[in-house]
């Protein structure tokens, strides 16, 4: 038995923050039905281009980890005859995910109040840039903008000049917080019998990145941009072969081991001597440049210090540790194999289900609609699966 066996999730999401819980739920055995709006598919085609043939399209849809283990229902939510289908889905659903701007789902007749009237037990999760309330609620934005307004972008790279991050930090944080919130709401429903509206803002979800800095400050207004100065709590070092490694020996006992391994035992007593730090850093950088990365990693492992290679995404995915932890998924599709990230946690009694690749849009229409008792041919003739009718922003 899977951890979420019997849970039904309607996934209206278009981007990673909203889709994140659907991915985890699907991995844990829930029936996740991805509602695919034909206009959203057309927008994605205009933004990212279309695949040259069906095999290429199969691979394009299968590559993102967050699309797996979901069924696809191609449907125009704004079409008048789509309403009975959606209401039937909502009536049996446990969770609904959406990532539109506040008010868009309500304009399509799919707001929380309307759907809660159909299914009072529904957990309705809205993931948006700035949330459902507040002066920024109507604004749109993506990951870096959320980090910016959350105060995190000012500190992410550790230098006085902020830059765009090379990974989706706020997206993943919002998705993870949405997952926690939905599971909390499901537990609350277990006690009360009632669903509720879950409001997750990317701007809110990014603010926990500031917890350590805020926890050390007498006055938050005194926290500015980092000065970029090196401190012996760690570092990123370039080795003789051009490869990089990262050290995090911030505890004094680890710092002492690091200094001993580097042949600089006298540096151990100067960990907090800020005046000496620039010269120490330059000396250590020069030392690292004398040997390849493998040499240093072997040295630090023997000394039991905190050092790891700086890996590229591909190297990380194929690293023996990721393999041993099932974090590297090779997912066969009809057009070839794609590589994905595994489920990022372990349950001792409920492992993830075998991964299934994302289907092409509407691949599950017949099965889902037949389960609900609808005439698929009649709906297709009415144009429910096209973008001809229905407003959308």
mmCIF file of C-alpha atoms in Angstrom:
data_model
loop_
_atom_site.group_PDB
_atom_site.id
_atom_site.type_symbol
_atom_site.label_atom_id
_atom_site.label_comp_id
_atom_site.label_asym_id
_atom_site.label_seq_id
_atom_site.Cartn_x
_atom_site.Cartn_y
_atom_site.Cartn_z
ATOM 1 C CA UNK A 1 0.000 0.000 0.000
ATOM 2 C CA UNK A 2 1.268 3.460 -0.875
ATOM 3 C CA UNK A 3 1.361 6.402 1.529
ATOM 4 C CA UNK A 4 -1.301 8.396 -0.340
ATOM 5 C CA UNK A 5 -3.330 5.564 -1.787
ATOM 6 C CA UNK A 6 -6.906 6.713 -2.372
ATOM 7 C CA UNK A 7 -6.075 10.445 -2.462
ATOM 8 C CA UNK A 8 -7.288 12.292 -5.557
ATOM 9 C CA UNK A 9 -5.559 15.506 -6.626
ATOM 10 C CA UNK A 10 -6.710 17.906 -9.344
ATOM 11 C CA UNK A 11 -3.665 19.735 -10.668
ATOM 12 C CA UNK A 12 -4.453 22.994 -12.504
ATOM 13 C CA UNK A 13 -0.871 24.196 -12.135
ATOM 14 C CA UNK A 14 1.347 25.415 -14.956
ATOM 15 C CA UNK A 15 4.678 26.001 -13.245
ATOM 16 C CA UNK A 16 6.947 24.247 -10.747
ATOM 17 C CA UNK A 17 5.691 25.868 -7.483
ATOM 18 C CA UNK A 18 2.119 24.765 -8.084
ATOM 19 C CA UNK A 19 3.023 21.417 -9.612
ATOM 20 C CA UNK A 20 5.393 20.403 -6.815
ATOM 21 C CA UNK A 21 2.846 18.829 -4.466
ATOM 22 C CA UNK A 22 1.235 16.992 -7.374
ATOM 23 C CA UNK A 23 4.602 15.459 -8.168
ATOM 24 C CA UNK A 24 5.181 14.291 -4.587
ATOM 25 C CA UNK A 25 1.601 13.084 -4.275
ATOM 26 C CA UNK A 26 1.890 11.105 -7.501
ATOM 27 C CA UNK A 27 5.157 9.550 -6.340
ATOM 28 C CA UNK A 28 3.416 8.560 -3.099
ATOM 29 C CA UNK A 29 0.555 6.831 -4.907
ATOM 30 C CA UNK A 30 -2.164 9.491 -5.206
ATOM 31 C CA UNK A 31 -4.279 9.739 -8.347
ATOM 32 C CA UNK A 32 -3.106 13.086 -9.732
ATOM 33 C CA UNK A 33 -5.142 14.408 -12.649
ATOM 34 C CA UNK A 34 -3.417 17.202 -14.512
ATOM 35 C CA UNK A 35 -5.990 19.572 -16.033
ATOM 36 C CA UNK A 36 -4.356 20.814 -19.226
ATOM 37 C CA UNK A 37 -5.868 23.990 -20.656
ATOM 38 C CA UNK A 38 -5.394 24.114 -24.452
ATOM 39 C CA UNK A 39 -4.624 27.824 -24.251
ATOM 40 C CA UNK A 40 -1.875 27.223 -21.717
ATOM 41 C CA UNK A 41 -0.413 24.586 -24.030
ATOM 42 C CA UNK A 42 -0.526 27.115 -26.897
ATOM 43 C CA UNK A 43 1.204 29.722 -24.725
ATOM 44 C CA UNK A 44 3.937 27.247 -23.798
ATOM 45 C CA UNK A 45 4.392 26.398 -27.468
ATOM 46 C CA UNK A 46 4.781 30.092 -28.320
ATOM 47 C CA UNK A 47 7.275 30.645 -25.487
ATOM 48 C CA UNK A 48 9.387 27.510 -25.760
ATOM 49 C CA UNK A 49 8.666 26.214 -29.249
ATOM 50 C CA UNK A 50 7.091 22.943 -30.264
ATOM 51 C CA UNK A 51 8.783 19.624 -30.733
ATOM 52 C CA UNK A 52 9.535 18.547 -34.278
ATOM 53 C CA UNK A 53 7.692 15.228 -34.008
ATOM 54 C CA UNK A 54 5.739 13.154 -31.518
ATOM 55 C CA UNK A 55 8.823 11.365 -30.201
ATOM 56 C CA UNK A 56 10.471 14.702 -29.434
ATOM 57 C CA UNK A 57 7.274 15.908 -27.766
ATOM 58 C CA UNK A 58 7.130 12.751 -25.631
ATOM 59 C CA UNK A 59 10.654 13.432 -24.391
ATOM 60 C CA UNK A 60 10.019 17.145 -23.843
ATOM 61 C CA UNK A 61 7.034 16.433 -21.601
ATOM 62 C CA UNK A 62 8.725 13.580 -19.761
ATOM 63 C CA UNK A 63 11.969 15.362 -18.843
ATOM 64 C CA UNK A 64 10.675 17.634 -16.040
ATOM 65 C CA UNK A 65 10.576 15.569 -12.852
ATOM 66 C CA UNK A 66 7.427 17.301 -11.602
ATOM 67 C CA UNK A 67 5.314 16.015 -14.529
ATOM 68 C CA UNK A 68 5.625 12.306 -13.770
ATOM 69 C CA UNK A 69 3.032 10.017 -12.173
ATOM 70 C CA UNK A 70 0.122 12.197 -13.290
ATOM 71 C CA UNK A 71 -2.748 11.581 -15.657
ATOM 72 C CA UNK A 72 -3.592 14.166 -18.328
ATOM 73 C CA UNK A 73 -7.068 15.570 -18.961
ATOM 74 C CA UNK A 74 -7.121 18.040 -21.853
ATOM 75 C CA UNK A 75 -10.004 20.394 -21.146
ATOM 76 C CA UNK A 76 -10.922 24.053 -21.602
ATOM 77 C CA UNK A 77 -12.160 25.087 -18.127
ATOM 78 C CA UNK A 78 -13.875 28.145 -19.567
ATOM 79 C CA UNK A 79 -16.093 26.163 -21.958
ATOM 80 C CA UNK A 80 -19.710 26.067 -20.711
ATOM 81 C CA UNK A 81 -19.978 22.315 -21.133
ATOM 82 C CA UNK A 82 -16.758 21.755 -19.185
ATOM 83 C CA UNK A 83 -18.455 22.784 -15.942
ATOM 84 C CA UNK A 84 -20.275 19.470 -15.317
ATOM 85 C CA UNK A 85 -17.032 17.565 -15.887
ATOM 86 C CA UNK A 86 -15.080 19.786 -13.527
ATOM 87 C CA UNK A 87 -17.804 19.681 -10.892
ATOM 88 C CA UNK A 88 -17.839 15.890 -11.056
ATOM 89 C CA UNK A 89 -14.067 15.842 -10.623
ATOM 90 C CA UNK A 90 -14.226 18.273 -7.705
ATOM 91 C CA UNK A 91 -16.933 16.244 -5.995
ATOM 92 C CA UNK A 92 -14.597 13.287 -5.633
ATOM 93 C CA UNK A 93 -11.299 15.168 -5.210
ATOM 94 C CA UNK A 94 -9.357 15.622 -1.988
ATOM 95 C CA UNK A 95 -6.989 18.363 -3.135
ATOM 96 C CA UNK A 96 -7.044 21.007 -5.860
ATOM 97 C CA UNK A 97 -3.844 22.813 -6.874
ATOM 98 C CA UNK A 98 -3.771 26.039 -8.873
ATOM 99 C CA UNK A 99 -1.174 28.714 -9.612
ATOM 100 C CA UNK A 100 -3.110 31.442 -11.418
ATOM 101 C CA UNK A 101 -3.199 35.058 -10.319
ATOM 102 C CA UNK A 102 -5.791 35.709 -7.585
ATOM 103 C CA UNK A 103 -9.251 35.939 -9.111
ATOM 104 C CA UNK A 104 -8.587 34.036 -12.334
ATOM 105 C CA UNK A 105 -9.961 30.701 -11.120
ATOM 106 C CA UNK A 106 -13.004 32.479 -9.646
ATOM 107 C CA UNK A 107 -13.621 34.185 -12.996
ATOM 108 C CA UNK A 108 -13.824 30.709 -14.560
ATOM 109 C CA UNK A 109 -16.332 29.649 -11.891
ATOM 110 C CA UNK A 110 -13.643 27.623 -10.117
ATOM 111 C CA UNK A 111 -12.888 29.742 -7.051
ATOM 112 C CA UNK A 112 -12.652 28.251 -3.589
ATOM 113 C CA UNK A 113 -16.115 29.293 -2.406
ATOM 114 C CA UNK A 114 -17.836 27.849 -5.477
ATOM 115 C CA UNK A 115 -16.006 24.533 -5.297
ATOM 116 C CA UNK A 116 -16.267 24.220 -1.523
ATOM 117 C CA UNK A 117 -20.033 24.385 -1.989
ATOM 118 C CA UNK A 118 -19.744 21.280 -4.180
ATOM 119 C CA UNK A 119 -17.235 19.507 -1.923
ATOM 120 C CA UNK A 120 -16.859 20.939 1.599
ATOM 121 C CA UNK A 121 -13.990 18.502 2.255
ATOM 122 C CA UNK A 122 -11.873 19.913 -0.581
ATOM 123 C CA UNK A 123 -8.392 21.199 0.246
ATOM 124 C CA UNK A 124 -7.951 24.046 -2.256
ATOM 125 C CA UNK A 125 -4.307 25.116 -2.587
ATOM 126 C CA UNK A 126 -3.483 28.394 -4.334
ATOM 127 C CA UNK A 127 0.192 29.023 -5.051
ATOM 128 C CA UNK A 128 0.898 32.511 -6.373
ATOM 129 C CA UNK A 129 3.652 35.081 -6.579
ATOM 130 C CA UNK A 130 2.562 37.218 -3.614
ATOM 131 C CA UNK A 131 -0.443 35.435 -2.130
ATOM 132 C CA UNK A 132 -4.179 36.047 -2.083
ATOM 133 C CA UNK A 133 -4.016 39.134 0.174
ATOM 134 C CA UNK A 134 -1.789 42.172 0.662
ATOM 135 C CA UNK A 135 -0.813 45.125 -1.538
ATOM 136 C CA UNK A 136 1.192 42.939 -3.972
ATOM 137 C CA UNK A 137 -1.464 40.245 -4.378
ATOM 138 C CA UNK A 138 -2.391 41.303 -7.907
ATOM 139 C CA UNK A 139 1.200 41.348 -9.143
ATOM 140 C CA UNK A 140 2.799 38.676 -11.307
ATOM 141 C CA UNK A 141 6.374 37.510 -11.033
ATOM 142 C CA UNK A 142 8.756 34.597 -11.206
ATOM 143 C CA UNK A 143 11.418 33.168 -8.924
ATOM 144 C CA UNK A 144 14.024 35.979 -8.841
ATOM 145 C CA UNK A 145 11.389 38.649 -8.217
ATOM 146 C CA UNK A 146 10.035 36.664 -5.274
ATOM 147 C CA UNK A 147 13.550 36.344 -3.856
ATOM 148 C CA UNK A 148 14.042 40.069 -4.368
ATOM 149 C CA UNK A 149 10.973 41.204 -2.448
ATOM 150 C CA UNK A 150 11.567 38.544 0.241
ATOM 151 C CA UNK A 151 14.980 40.044 1.005
ATOM 152 C CA UNK A 152 16.807 36.883 0.000
ATOM 153 C CA UNK A 153 18.225 37.951 -3.365
ATOM 154 C CA UNK A 154 20.289 40.612 -1.602
ATOM 155 C CA UNK A 155 22.258 37.888 0.184
ATOM 156 C CA UNK A 156 22.181 34.742 -1.945
ATOM 157 C CA UNK A 157 25.554 35.042 -3.645
ATOM 158 C CA UNK A 158 27.376 36.424 -0.592
ATOM 159 C CA UNK A 159 28.731 39.486 -2.419
ATOM 160 C CA UNK A 160 27.819 43.187 -2.374
ATOM 161 C CA UNK A 161 26.295 42.951 -5.852
ATOM 162 C CA UNK A 162 23.217 40.695 -6.188
ATOM 163 C CA UNK A 163 22.845 38.503 -9.269
ATOM 164 C CA UNK A 164 20.164 36.265 -10.731
ATOM 165 C CA UNK A 165 20.379 32.775 -9.197
ATOM 166 C CA UNK A 166 21.173 29.797 -11.390
ATOM 167 C CA UNK A 167 18.526 27.585 -9.788
ATOM 168 C CA UNK A 168 14.809 27.888 -8.959
ATOM 169 C CA UNK A 169 15.101 28.666 -5.257
ATOM 170 C CA UNK A 170 11.768 30.380 -4.553
ATOM 171 C CA UNK A 171 9.926 27.965 -6.849
ATOM 172 C CA UNK A 172 11.105 24.930 -4.906
ATOM 173 C CA UNK A 173 10.561 26.606 -1.534
ATOM 174 C CA UNK A 174 7.005 27.563 -2.488
ATOM 175 C CA UNK A 175 6.288 24.047 -3.716
ATOM 176 C CA UNK A 176 7.742 22.485 -0.585
ATOM 177 C CA UNK A 177 5.790 24.816 1.703
ATOM 178 C CA UNK A 178 2.628 24.139 -0.299
ATOM 179 C CA UNK A 179 3.195 20.409 0.231
ATOM 180 C CA UNK A 180 3.587 20.865 3.979
ATOM 181 C CA UNK A 181 0.511 23.101 4.132
ATOM 182 C CA UNK A 182 -1.665 20.690 2.138
ATOM 183 C CA UNK A 183 -0.672 17.760 4.350
ATOM 184 C CA UNK A 184 -1.399 19.876 7.429
ATOM 185 C CA UNK A 185 -4.819 20.769 5.994
ATOM 186 C CA UNK A 186 -5.529 17.104 5.280
ATOM 187 C CA UNK A 187 -4.692 16.269 8.895
ATOM 188 C CA UNK A 188 -6.960 19.084 10.087
ATOM 189 C CA UNK A 189 -9.734 17.717 7.866
ATOM 190 C CA UNK A 190 -9.283 14.330 9.496
ATOM 191 C CA UNK A 191 -10.301 15.944 12.781
ATOM 192 C CA UNK A 192 -12.903 18.448 11.560
ATOM 193 C CA UNK A 193 -14.304 16.807 8.437
ATOM 194 C CA UNK A 194 -13.931 20.149 6.634
ATOM 195 C CA UNK A 195 -11.605 21.322 3.907
ATOM 196 C CA UNK A 196 -10.053 24.769 3.630
ATOM 197 C CA UNK A 197 -8.263 27.221 1.371
ATOM 198 C CA UNK A 198 -4.453 27.002 1.486
ATOM 199 C CA UNK A 199 -2.747 30.259 0.453
ATOM 200 C CA UNK A 200 0.968 29.961 -0.419
ATOM 201 C CA UNK A 201 2.976 32.930 -1.681
ATOM 202 C CA UNK A 202 6.379 32.542 -3.278
ATOM 203 C CA UNK A 203 7.402 35.752 -1.499
ATOM 204 C CA UNK A 204 6.451 34.254 1.879
ATOM 205 C CA UNK A 205 8.081 30.900 1.155
ATOM 206 C CA UNK A 206 11.413 32.584 0.339
ATOM 207 C CA UNK A 207 11.607 34.521 3.607
ATOM 208 C CA UNK A 208 12.805 31.570 5.738
ATOM 209 C CA UNK A 209 16.102 31.946 3.865
ATOM 210 C CA UNK A 210 16.652 34.948 6.144
ATOM 211 C CA UNK A 211 16.151 33.107 9.439
ATOM 212 C CA UNK A 212 19.817 32.760 10.363
ATOM 213 C CA UNK A 213 20.715 36.355 9.493
ATOM 214 C CA UNK A 214 17.680 37.706 11.340
ATOM 215 C CA UNK A 215 18.375 35.494 14.335
ATOM 216 C CA UNK A 216 21.811 37.022 14.744
ATOM 217 C CA UNK A 217 20.826 40.663 14.342
ATOM 218 C CA UNK A 218 19.874 43.107 17.096
ATOM 219 C CA UNK A 219 18.025 45.180 14.515
ATOM 220 C CA UNK A 220 16.887 43.746 11.133
ATOM 221 C CA UNK A 221 17.445 47.141 9.512
ATOM 222 C CA UNK A 222 21.151 46.664 10.123
ATOM 223 C CA UNK A 223 21.327 43.624 7.823
ATOM 224 C CA UNK A 224 22.584 44.847 4.479
ATOM 225 C CA UNK A 225 24.197 43.302 1.453
ATOM 226 C CA UNK A 226 27.088 40.930 2.264
ATOM 227 C CA UNK A 227 30.527 42.501 2.062
ATOM 228 C CA UNK A 228 31.943 39.510 0.202
ATOM 229 C CA UNK A 229 34.806 39.123 2.669
ATOM 230 C CA UNK A 230 36.125 35.614 3.220
ATOM 231 C CA UNK A 231 35.797 34.072 6.660
ATOM 232 C CA UNK A 232 37.315 30.748 7.782
ATOM 233 C CA UNK A 233 33.924 29.099 8.055
ATOM 234 C CA UNK A 234 34.480 27.620 4.616
ATOM 235 C CA UNK A 235 35.167 28.449 1.027
ATOM 236 C CA UNK A 236 34.945 27.495 -2.609
ATOM 237 C CA UNK A 237 38.374 26.699 -4.017
ATOM 238 C CA UNK A 238 39.748 26.182 -7.519
ATOM 239 C CA UNK A 239 42.198 23.325 -7.843
ATOM 240 C CA UNK A 240 45.116 22.704 -10.205
ATOM 241 C CA UNK A 241 42.941 20.835 -12.727
ATOM 242 C CA UNK A 242 40.384 23.656 -12.900
ATOM 243 C CA UNK A 243 37.854 21.736 -10.798
ATOM 244 C CA UNK A 244 36.245 23.259 -7.702
ATOM 245 C CA UNK A 245 35.624 22.046 -4.177
ATOM 246 C CA UNK A 246 33.722 23.453 -1.222
ATOM 247 C CA UNK A 247 34.771 23.405 2.438
ATOM 248 C CA UNK A 248 32.508 24.188 5.407
ATOM 249 C CA UNK A 249 34.758 23.756 8.420
ATOM 250 C CA UNK A 250 33.111 26.431 10.569
ATOM 251 C CA UNK A 251 33.267 24.614 13.929
ATOM 252 C CA UNK A 252 36.670 25.245 15.578
ATOM 253 C CA UNK A 253 37.564 21.545 15.796
ATOM 254 C CA UNK A 254 36.897 21.052 12.079
ATOM 255 C CA UNK A 255 38.744 24.259 11.241
ATOM 256 C CA UNK A 256 41.756 22.971 13.178
ATOM 257 C CA UNK A 257 41.678 19.689 11.223
ATOM 258 C CA UNK A 258 41.457 21.628 7.958
ATOM 259 C CA UNK A 259 44.443 23.796 8.874
ATOM 260 C CA UNK A 260 46.493 20.766 9.867
ATOM 261 C CA UNK A 261 45.653 19.000 6.593
ATOM 262 C CA UNK A 262 46.608 22.093 4.602
ATOM 263 C CA UNK A 263 49.976 22.305 6.370
ATOM 264 C CA UNK A 264 48.984 25.548 8.064
ATOM 265 C CA UNK A 265 48.371 24.520 11.708
ATOM 266 C CA UNK A 266 49.090 28.084 12.868
ATOM 267 C CA UNK A 267 45.915 29.269 11.114
ATOM 268 C CA UNK A 268 43.760 27.365 13.617
ATOM 269 C CA UNK A 269 44.205 30.042 16.292
ATOM 270 C CA UNK A 270 43.445 32.825 13.796
ATOM 271 C CA UNK A 271 39.927 31.718 12.844
ATOM 272 C CA UNK A 272 38.409 34.916 14.231
ATOM 273 C CA UNK A 273 41.312 37.260 13.448
ATOM 274 C CA UNK A 274 39.570 39.259 10.734
ATOM 275 C CA UNK A 275 42.658 41.341 9.990
ATOM 276 C CA UNK A 276 44.538 38.182 9.023
ATOM 277 C CA UNK A 277 41.772 36.696 6.870
ATOM 278 C CA UNK A 278 42.637 38.273 3.467
ATOM 279 C CA UNK A 279 46.220 37.012 3.555
ATOM 280 C CA UNK A 280 45.100 33.584 4.809
ATOM 281 C CA UNK A 281 42.552 33.299 2.043
ATOM 282 C CA UNK A 282 45.091 34.226 -0.656
ATOM 283 C CA UNK A 283 47.590 31.732 0.739
ATOM 284 C CA UNK A 284 45.027 28.916 0.832
ATOM 285 C CA UNK A 285 43.867 29.703 -2.707
ATOM 286 C CA UNK A 286 47.468 29.455 -3.896
ATOM 287 C CA UNK A 287 47.863 26.112 -2.124
ATOM 288 C CA UNK A 288 44.708 24.658 -3.663
ATOM 289 C CA UNK A 289 45.992 25.608 -7.118
ATOM 290 C CA UNK A 290 49.011 23.332 -6.678
ATOM 291 C CA UNK A 291 47.126 19.992 -6.690
ATOM 292 C CA UNK A 292 44.121 18.502 -8.527
ATOM 293 C CA UNK A 293 40.775 18.222 -6.793
ATOM 294 C CA UNK A 294 41.011 14.468 -6.211
ATOM 295 C CA UNK A 295 44.182 14.990 -4.192
ATOM 296 C CA UNK A 296 42.534 17.490 -1.868
ATOM 297 C CA UNK A 297 39.341 15.470 -1.484
ATOM 298 C CA UNK A 298 41.363 12.413 -0.490
ATOM 299 C CA UNK A 299 43.374 14.452 1.969
ATOM 300 C CA UNK A 300 40.288 15.973 3.588
ATOM 301 C CA UNK A 301 38.441 12.672 3.775
ATOM 302 C CA UNK A 302 41.390 11.133 5.623
ATOM 303 C CA UNK A 303 41.424 14.129 7.984
ATOM 304 C CA UNK A 304 37.633 13.913 8.489
ATOM 305 C CA UNK A 305 36.995 17.515 7.507
ATOM 306 C CA UNK A 306 33.978 18.929 5.680
ATOM 307 C CA UNK A 307 34.856 19.043 1.985
ATOM 308 C CA UNK A 308 32.853 18.115 -1.084
ATOM 309 C CA UNK A 309 33.334 18.543 -4.839
ATOM 310 C CA UNK A 310 31.351 21.272 -6.573
ATOM 311 C CA UNK A 311 29.410 19.149 -9.048
ATOM 312 C CA UNK A 312 27.502 20.115 -12.163
ATOM 313 C CA UNK A 313 23.834 19.026 -12.320
ATOM 314 C CA UNK A 314 24.703 16.020 -14.457
ATOM 315 C CA UNK A 315 27.554 14.976 -12.182
ATOM 316 C CA UNK A 316 25.335 15.334 -9.116
ATOM 317 C CA UNK A 317 22.543 13.256 -10.639
ATOM 318 C CA UNK A 318 24.947 10.461 -11.571
ATOM 319 C CA UNK A 319 27.037 10.585 -8.398
ATOM 320 C CA UNK A 320 27.308 7.227 -6.579
ATOM 321 C CA UNK A 321 25.642 8.712 -3.500
ATOM 322 C CA UNK A 322 22.640 9.904 -5.534
ATOM 323 C CA UNK A 323 22.480 6.472 -7.131
ATOM 324 C CA UNK A 324 22.564 4.727 -3.758
ATOM 325 C CA UNK A 325 19.820 7.014 -2.428
ATOM 326 C CA UNK A 326 17.582 6.409 -5.488
ATOM 327 C CA UNK A 327 17.852 10.095 -6.359
ATOM 328 C CA UNK A 328 18.723 9.264 -9.961
ATOM 329 C CA UNK A 329 15.715 8.019 -11.903
ATOM 330 C CA UNK A 330 16.114 6.637 -15.407
ATOM 331 C CA UNK A 331 12.604 6.787 -16.801
ATOM 332 C CA UNK A 332 11.863 4.833 -19.985
ATOM 333 C CA UNK A 333 9.403 6.413 -22.412
ATOM 334 C CA UNK A 334 8.120 5.376 -25.820
ATOM 335 C CA UNK A 335 10.745 7.653 -27.380
ATOM 336 C CA UNK A 336 13.757 6.858 -25.199
ATOM 337 C CA UNK A 337 15.008 7.234 -21.650
ATOM 338 C CA UNK A 338 15.016 10.464 -19.661
ATOM 339 C CA UNK A 339 16.885 11.136 -16.422
ATOM 340 C CA UNK A 340 15.056 12.675 -13.447
ATOM 341 C CA UNK A 341 15.428 13.407 -9.759
ATOM 342 C CA UNK A 342 14.088 10.824 -7.337
ATOM 343 C CA UNK A 343 11.630 11.426 -4.508
ATOM 344 C CA UNK A 344 13.542 13.599 -1.994
ATOM 345 C CA UNK A 345 12.583 11.720 1.192
ATOM 346 C CA UNK A 346 12.211 8.155 2.466
ATOM 347 C CA UNK A 347 9.324 6.422 4.229
ATOM 348 C CA UNK A 348 10.389 3.111 5.723
ATOM 349 C CA UNK A 349 7.071 1.375 5.048
ATOM 350 C CA UNK A 350 5.765 3.226 1.971
ATOM 351 C CA UNK A 351 8.263 3.574 -0.866
ATOM 352 C CA UNK A 352 7.430 5.639 -3.962
ATOM 353 C CA UNK A 353 5.466 4.025 -6.765
ATOM 354 C CA UNK A 354 7.295 3.034 -9.963
ATOM 355 C CA UNK A 355 7.650 6.244 -11.992
ATOM 356 C CA UNK A 356 5.459 6.805 -15.029
ATOM 357 C CA UNK A 357 6.349 9.409 -17.656
ATOM 358 C CA UNK A 358 4.078 12.351 -18.336
ATOM 359 C CA UNK A 359 1.572 11.444 -21.046
ATOM 360 C CA UNK A 360 0.831 13.583 -24.068
ATOM 361 C CA UNK A 361 -1.963 16.141 -23.519
ATOM 362 C CA UNK A 362 -5.342 14.434 -23.254
ATOM 363 C CA UNK A 363 -3.930 10.913 -23.291
ATOM 364 C CA UNK A 364 -6.149 9.999 -20.346
ATOM 365 C CA UNK A 365 -9.286 11.851 -21.468
ATOM 366 C CA UNK A 366 -11.219 8.740 -22.427
ATOM 367 C CA UNK A 367 -10.366 6.847 -19.241
ATOM 368 C CA UNK A 368 -11.067 9.738 -16.867
ATOM 369 C CA UNK A 369 -14.275 10.878 -18.538
ATOM 370 C CA UNK A 370 -15.579 7.323 -18.787
ATOM 371 C CA UNK A 371 -14.900 6.878 -15.064
ATOM 372 C CA UNK A 372 -17.053 9.960 -14.467
ATOM 373 C CA UNK A 373 -19.824 8.714 -16.762
ATOM 374 C CA UNK A 374 -19.477 11.290 -19.549
ATOM 375 C CA UNK A 375 -19.858 10.801 -23.290
ATOM 376 C CA UNK A 376 -16.390 11.544 -24.636
ATOM 377 C CA UNK A 377 -17.484 11.889 -28.253
ATOM 378 C CA UNK A 378 -20.238 14.347 -27.345
ATOM 379 C CA UNK A 379 -17.844 16.519 -25.365
ATOM 380 C CA UNK A 380 -15.342 16.482 -28.195
ATOM 381 C CA UNK A 381 -18.038 17.465 -30.697
ATOM 382 C CA UNK A 382 -19.011 20.367 -28.417
ATOM 383 C CA UNK A 383 -15.424 21.667 -28.471
ATOM 384 C CA UNK A 384 -14.702 21.146 -24.778
ATOM 385 C CA UNK A 385 -11.184 20.008 -25.602
ATOM 386 C CA UNK A 386 -10.314 23.082 -27.700
ATOM 387 C CA UNK A 387 -9.546 26.707 -26.808
ATOM 388 C CA UNK A 388 -12.324 28.301 -28.827
ATOM 389 C CA UNK A 389 -14.494 29.350 -25.874
ATOM 390 C CA UNK A 390 -13.883 30.616 -22.369
ATOM 391 C CA UNK A 391 -12.032 33.587 -20.959
ATOM 392 C CA UNK A 392 -8.574 33.212 -19.503
ATOM 393 C CA UNK A 393 -5.916 35.555 -18.220
#
